[in-house]
GROMACS .gro file of C-alpha atoms in nm:
model
  207
    1UNK     CA    1  11.845   4.196   4.710
    2UNK     CA    2  11.870   4.255   4.336
    3UNK     CA    3  12.142   4.494   4.222
    4UNK     CA    4  12.259   4.561   4.577
    5UNK     CA    5  12.493   4.398   4.828
    6UNK     CA    6  12.329   4.588   5.112
    7UNK     CA    7  12.116   4.365   5.338
    8UNK     CA    8  11.752   4.468   5.333
    9UNK     CA    9  11.669   4.599   5.682
   10UNK     CA   10  11.311   4.466   5.670
   11UNK     CA   11  11.368   4.131   5.500
   12UNK     CA   12  11.398   3.926   5.820
   13UNK     CA   13  11.086   4.092   5.955
   14UNK     CA   14  10.870   3.985   5.661
   15UNK     CA   15  11.032   3.639   5.650
   16UNK     CA   16  10.908   3.591   6.008
   17UNK     CA   17  10.545   3.626   5.895
   18UNK     CA   18  10.419   3.302   5.736
   19UNK     CA   19  10.219   3.444   5.443
   20UNK     CA   20  10.479   3.703   5.344
   21UNK     CA   21  10.753   3.442   5.390
   22UNK     CA   22  10.577   3.230   5.126
   23UNK     CA   23  10.557   3.523   4.885
   24UNK     CA   24  10.922   3.618   4.921
   25UNK     CA   25  11.044   3.259   4.889
   26UNK     CA   26  10.838   3.182   4.579
   27UNK     CA   27  11.046   3.069   4.280
   28UNK     CA   28  11.179   3.343   4.050
   29UNK     CA   29  11.115   3.628   4.293
   30UNK     CA   30  11.337   3.935   4.296
   31UNK     CA   31  11.353   4.131   4.623
   32UNK     CA   32  11.432   4.496   4.565
   33UNK     CA   33  11.696   4.691   4.757
   34UNK     CA   34  11.582   4.914   5.047
   35UNK     CA   35  11.313   5.151   4.925
   36UNK     CA   36  11.443   5.500   4.855
   37UNK     CA   37  11.148   5.674   5.021
   38UNK     CA   38  11.252   5.520   5.356
   39UNK     CA   39  11.591   5.693   5.348
   40UNK     CA   40  11.631   6.033   5.515
   41UNK     CA   41  11.764   6.306   5.284
   42UNK     CA   42  11.908   6.649   5.359
   43UNK     CA   43  11.666   6.802   5.109
   44UNK     CA   44  11.369   6.678   5.324
   45UNK     CA   45  11.238   6.482   5.022
   46UNK     CA   46  11.048   6.166   5.128
   47UNK     CA   47  11.026   6.289   5.489
   48UNK     CA   48  10.679   6.139   5.522
   49UNK     CA   49  10.784   5.776   5.474
   50UNK     CA   50  11.143   5.815   5.598
   51UNK     CA   51  11.049   5.981   5.928
   52UNK     CA   52  10.681   6.044   6.007
   53UNK     CA   53  10.570   5.700   5.888
   54UNK     CA   54  10.881   5.515   6.005
   55UNK     CA   55  10.798   5.416   6.362
   56UNK     CA   56  10.695   5.088   6.528
   57UNK     CA   57  10.332   5.207   6.541
   58UNK     CA   58  10.299   5.366   6.195
   59UNK     CA   59  10.473   5.174   5.913
   60UNK     CA   60  10.714   4.942   6.089
   61UNK     CA   61  10.851   4.784   5.772
   62UNK     CA   62  10.832   4.811   5.392
   63UNK     CA   63  10.966   4.583   5.120
   64UNK     CA   64  10.914   4.563   4.743
   65UNK     CA   65  10.952   4.262   4.515
   66UNK     CA   66  10.851   4.136   4.172
   67UNK     CA   67  10.871   3.825   3.954
   68UNK     CA   68  11.225   3.789   3.820
   69UNK     CA   69  11.258   3.892   3.459
   70UNK     CA   70  11.563   3.936   3.233
   71UNK     CA   71  11.652   4.292   3.141
   72UNK     CA   72  11.684   4.256   2.767
   73UNK     CA   73  11.632   4.472   2.458
   74UNK     CA   74  11.418   4.619   2.318
   75UNK     CA   75  11.311   4.843   2.604
   76UNK     CA   76  10.945   4.744   2.567
   77UNK     CA   77  11.044   4.394   2.685
   78UNK     CA   78  11.201   4.536   3.001
   79UNK     CA   79  10.867   4.635   3.150
   80UNK     CA   80  10.786   4.455   3.474
   81UNK     CA   81  10.417   4.361   3.461
   82UNK     CA   82  10.374   4.383   3.840
   83UNK     CA   83  10.571   4.527   4.131
   84UNK     CA   84  10.443   4.444   4.481
   85UNK     CA   85  10.512   4.628   4.806
   86UNK     CA   86  10.451   4.501   5.160
   87UNK     CA   87  10.357   4.740   5.442
   88UNK     CA   88  10.340   4.652   5.813
   89UNK     CA   89  10.082   4.897   5.949
   90UNK     CA   90  10.047   5.008   6.310
   91UNK     CA   91   9.775   5.165   6.524
   92UNK     CA   92   9.899   5.526   6.491
   93UNK     CA   93   9.762   5.518   6.135
   94UNK     CA   94   9.409   5.460   6.263
   95UNK     CA   95   9.104   5.669   6.181
   96UNK     CA   96   8.838   5.450   6.339
   97UNK     CA   97   8.949   5.210   6.612
   98UNK     CA   98   9.156   4.931   6.456
   99UNK     CA   99   9.114   5.070   6.104
  100UNK     CA  100   9.362   5.268   5.894
  101UNK     CA  101   9.252   5.622   5.804
  102UNK     CA  102   9.131   5.638   5.443
  103UNK     CA  103   9.374   5.916   5.359
  104UNK     CA  104   9.664   5.694   5.466
  105UNK     CA  105   9.535   5.415   5.242
  106UNK     CA  106   9.540   5.659   4.950
  107UNK     CA  107   9.894   5.767   5.039
  108UNK     CA  108  10.018   5.407   5.054
  109UNK     CA  109   9.866   5.329   4.714
  110UNK     CA  110  10.019   5.645   4.568
  111UNK     CA  111  10.364   5.552   4.703
  112UNK     CA  112  10.334   5.198   4.568
  113UNK     CA  113  10.258   5.336   4.222
  114UNK     CA  114  10.568   5.554   4.244
  115UNK     CA  115  10.781   5.253   4.336
  116UNK     CA  116  10.643   5.062   4.035
  117UNK     CA  117  10.726   5.344   3.794
  118UNK     CA  118  11.072   5.403   3.945
  119UNK     CA  119  11.166   5.036   3.923
  120UNK     CA  120  11.064   5.016   3.558
  121UNK     CA  121  11.241   5.342   3.487
  122UNK     CA  122  11.561   5.196   3.635
  123UNK     CA  123  11.529   4.900   3.400
  124UNK     CA  124  11.497   5.126   3.097
  125UNK     CA  125  11.134   5.033   3.029
  126UNK     CA  126  11.064   5.399   2.955
  127UNK     CA  127  11.388   5.474   2.773
  128UNK     CA  128  11.417   5.716   2.485
  129UNK     CA  129  11.451   5.444   2.222
  130UNK     CA  130  11.149   5.249   2.347
  131UNK     CA  131  10.780   5.276   2.286
  132UNK     CA  132  10.709   5.423   2.632
  133UNK     CA  133  10.906   5.737   2.712
  134UNK     CA  134  10.914   5.901   3.053
  135UNK     CA  135  11.020   6.261   3.024
  136UNK     CA  136  11.220   6.405   2.738
  137UNK     CA  137  11.514   6.167   2.774
  138UNK     CA  138  11.331   5.871   2.926
  139UNK     CA  139  11.461   5.945   3.274
  140UNK     CA  140  11.263   6.250   3.389
  141UNK     CA  141  11.068   6.290   3.712
  142UNK     CA  142  10.711   6.169   3.721
  143UNK     CA  143  10.434   6.301   3.947
  144UNK     CA  144  10.078   6.210   4.037
  145UNK     CA  145   9.826   6.402   3.830
  146UNK     CA  146   9.513   6.222   3.948
  147UNK     CA  147   9.434   5.936   4.183
  148UNK     CA  148   9.104   5.760   4.245
  149UNK     CA  149   9.075   5.501   4.521
  150UNK     CA  150   8.787   5.263   4.589
  151UNK     CA  151   8.764   5.147   4.951
  152UNK     CA  152   8.631   4.791   4.954
  153UNK     CA  153   8.698   4.662   5.306
  154UNK     CA  154   8.841   4.820   5.623
  155UNK     CA  155   9.221   4.804   5.638
  156UNK     CA  156   9.281   4.672   5.987
  157UNK     CA  157   9.567   4.740   6.227
  158UNK     CA  158   9.800   4.610   6.335
  159UNK     CA  159   9.855   4.411   6.019
  160UNK     CA  160  10.039   4.368   5.692
  161UNK     CA  161   9.903   4.453   5.348
  162UNK     CA  162  10.038   4.396   4.997
  163UNK     CA  163   9.993   4.644   4.713
  164UNK     CA  164  10.028   4.507   4.358
  165UNK     CA  165  10.081   4.770   4.088
  166UNK     CA  166  10.070   4.737   3.711
  167UNK     CA  167  10.071   4.969   3.411
  168UNK     CA  168   9.753   5.076   3.242
  169UNK     CA  169   9.715   5.300   2.937
  170UNK     CA  170  10.008   5.515   2.819
  171UNK     CA  171   9.953   5.830   2.614
  172UNK     CA  172  10.261   6.043   2.553
  173UNK     CA  173  10.378   6.168   2.892
  174UNK     CA  174  10.065   6.037   3.066
  175UNK     CA  175  10.087   5.700   3.243
  176UNK     CA  176   9.782   5.514   3.369
  177UNK     CA  177   9.870   5.302   3.673
  178UNK     CA  178   9.651   5.045   3.852
  179UNK     CA  179   9.688   4.918   4.209
  180UNK     CA  180   9.524   4.657   4.427
  181UNK     CA  181   9.569   4.628   4.804
  182UNK     CA  182   9.511   4.292   4.975
  183UNK     CA  183   9.535   4.179   5.336
  184UNK     CA  184   9.700   3.872   5.485
  185UNK     CA  185   9.409   3.651   5.385
  186UNK     CA  186   9.425   3.759   5.022
  187UNK     CA  187   9.111   3.973   5.051
  188UNK     CA  188   9.106   4.286   4.835
  189UNK     CA  189   9.062   4.587   5.064
  190UNK     CA  190   9.119   4.876   4.818
  191UNK     CA  191   9.186   4.949   4.451
  192UNK     CA  192   9.344   5.254   4.292
  193UNK     CA  193   9.356   5.412   3.947
  194UNK     CA  194   9.623   5.675   3.899
  195UNK     CA  195   9.730   5.913   3.624
  196UNK     CA  196  10.098   6.004   3.641
  197UNK     CA  197  10.263   6.278   3.436
  198UNK     CA  198  10.627   6.279   3.324
  199UNK     CA  199  10.779   6.621   3.375
  200UNK     CA  200  10.963   6.812   3.103
  201UNK     CA  201  11.322   6.912   3.167
  202UNK     CA  202  11.354   7.105   3.496
  203UNK     CA  203  10.980   7.136   3.542
  204UNK     CA  204  10.979   6.950   3.874
  205UNK     CA  205  11.239   7.180   4.025
  206UNK     CA  206  11.022   7.480   3.942
  207UNK     CA  207  10.705   7.351   4.107
   0.00000   0.00000   0.00000
């Protein structure tokens, strides 16, 4: 995985699935290190994806990747156009029989947007000297201000979905983010439009 010598715990799992194997082995693909939200923390942050949703029958595996791109100056050129995340979904996420609960679909899209923003933040795409700041110093926390999801097809379980996320309109500390969820046959099952807000200083700690 990029920028990490740690083996990705879910890489072999997704390589064993033909359609995700093809995605991950495509030329110029960067596989990201293990996703931070899947790691248990003493503060209880990310408990939802690190514990509640980390079972064989909820979200068995998660992995993020994106087209490889040099990290070069200026910071506006560091922006990754798309970051994709794979989710292997189990039956304990069901609302209707064999179908993921709509609220879980929203949560997965929200988390994918956060992964997109975090990855670009790590690359300095929102740095202080660039055209797109995030927080006062370009490295502040960012939180969901609004999220609208359109449900197009049932998200079936068990099964794997891919969520592609890209940046929309940026206005000051407000970041528009767009997401599209597809199934293993490439069918779009949901789309999301999010508004994320970069926090000022210690604002997050005071919420």
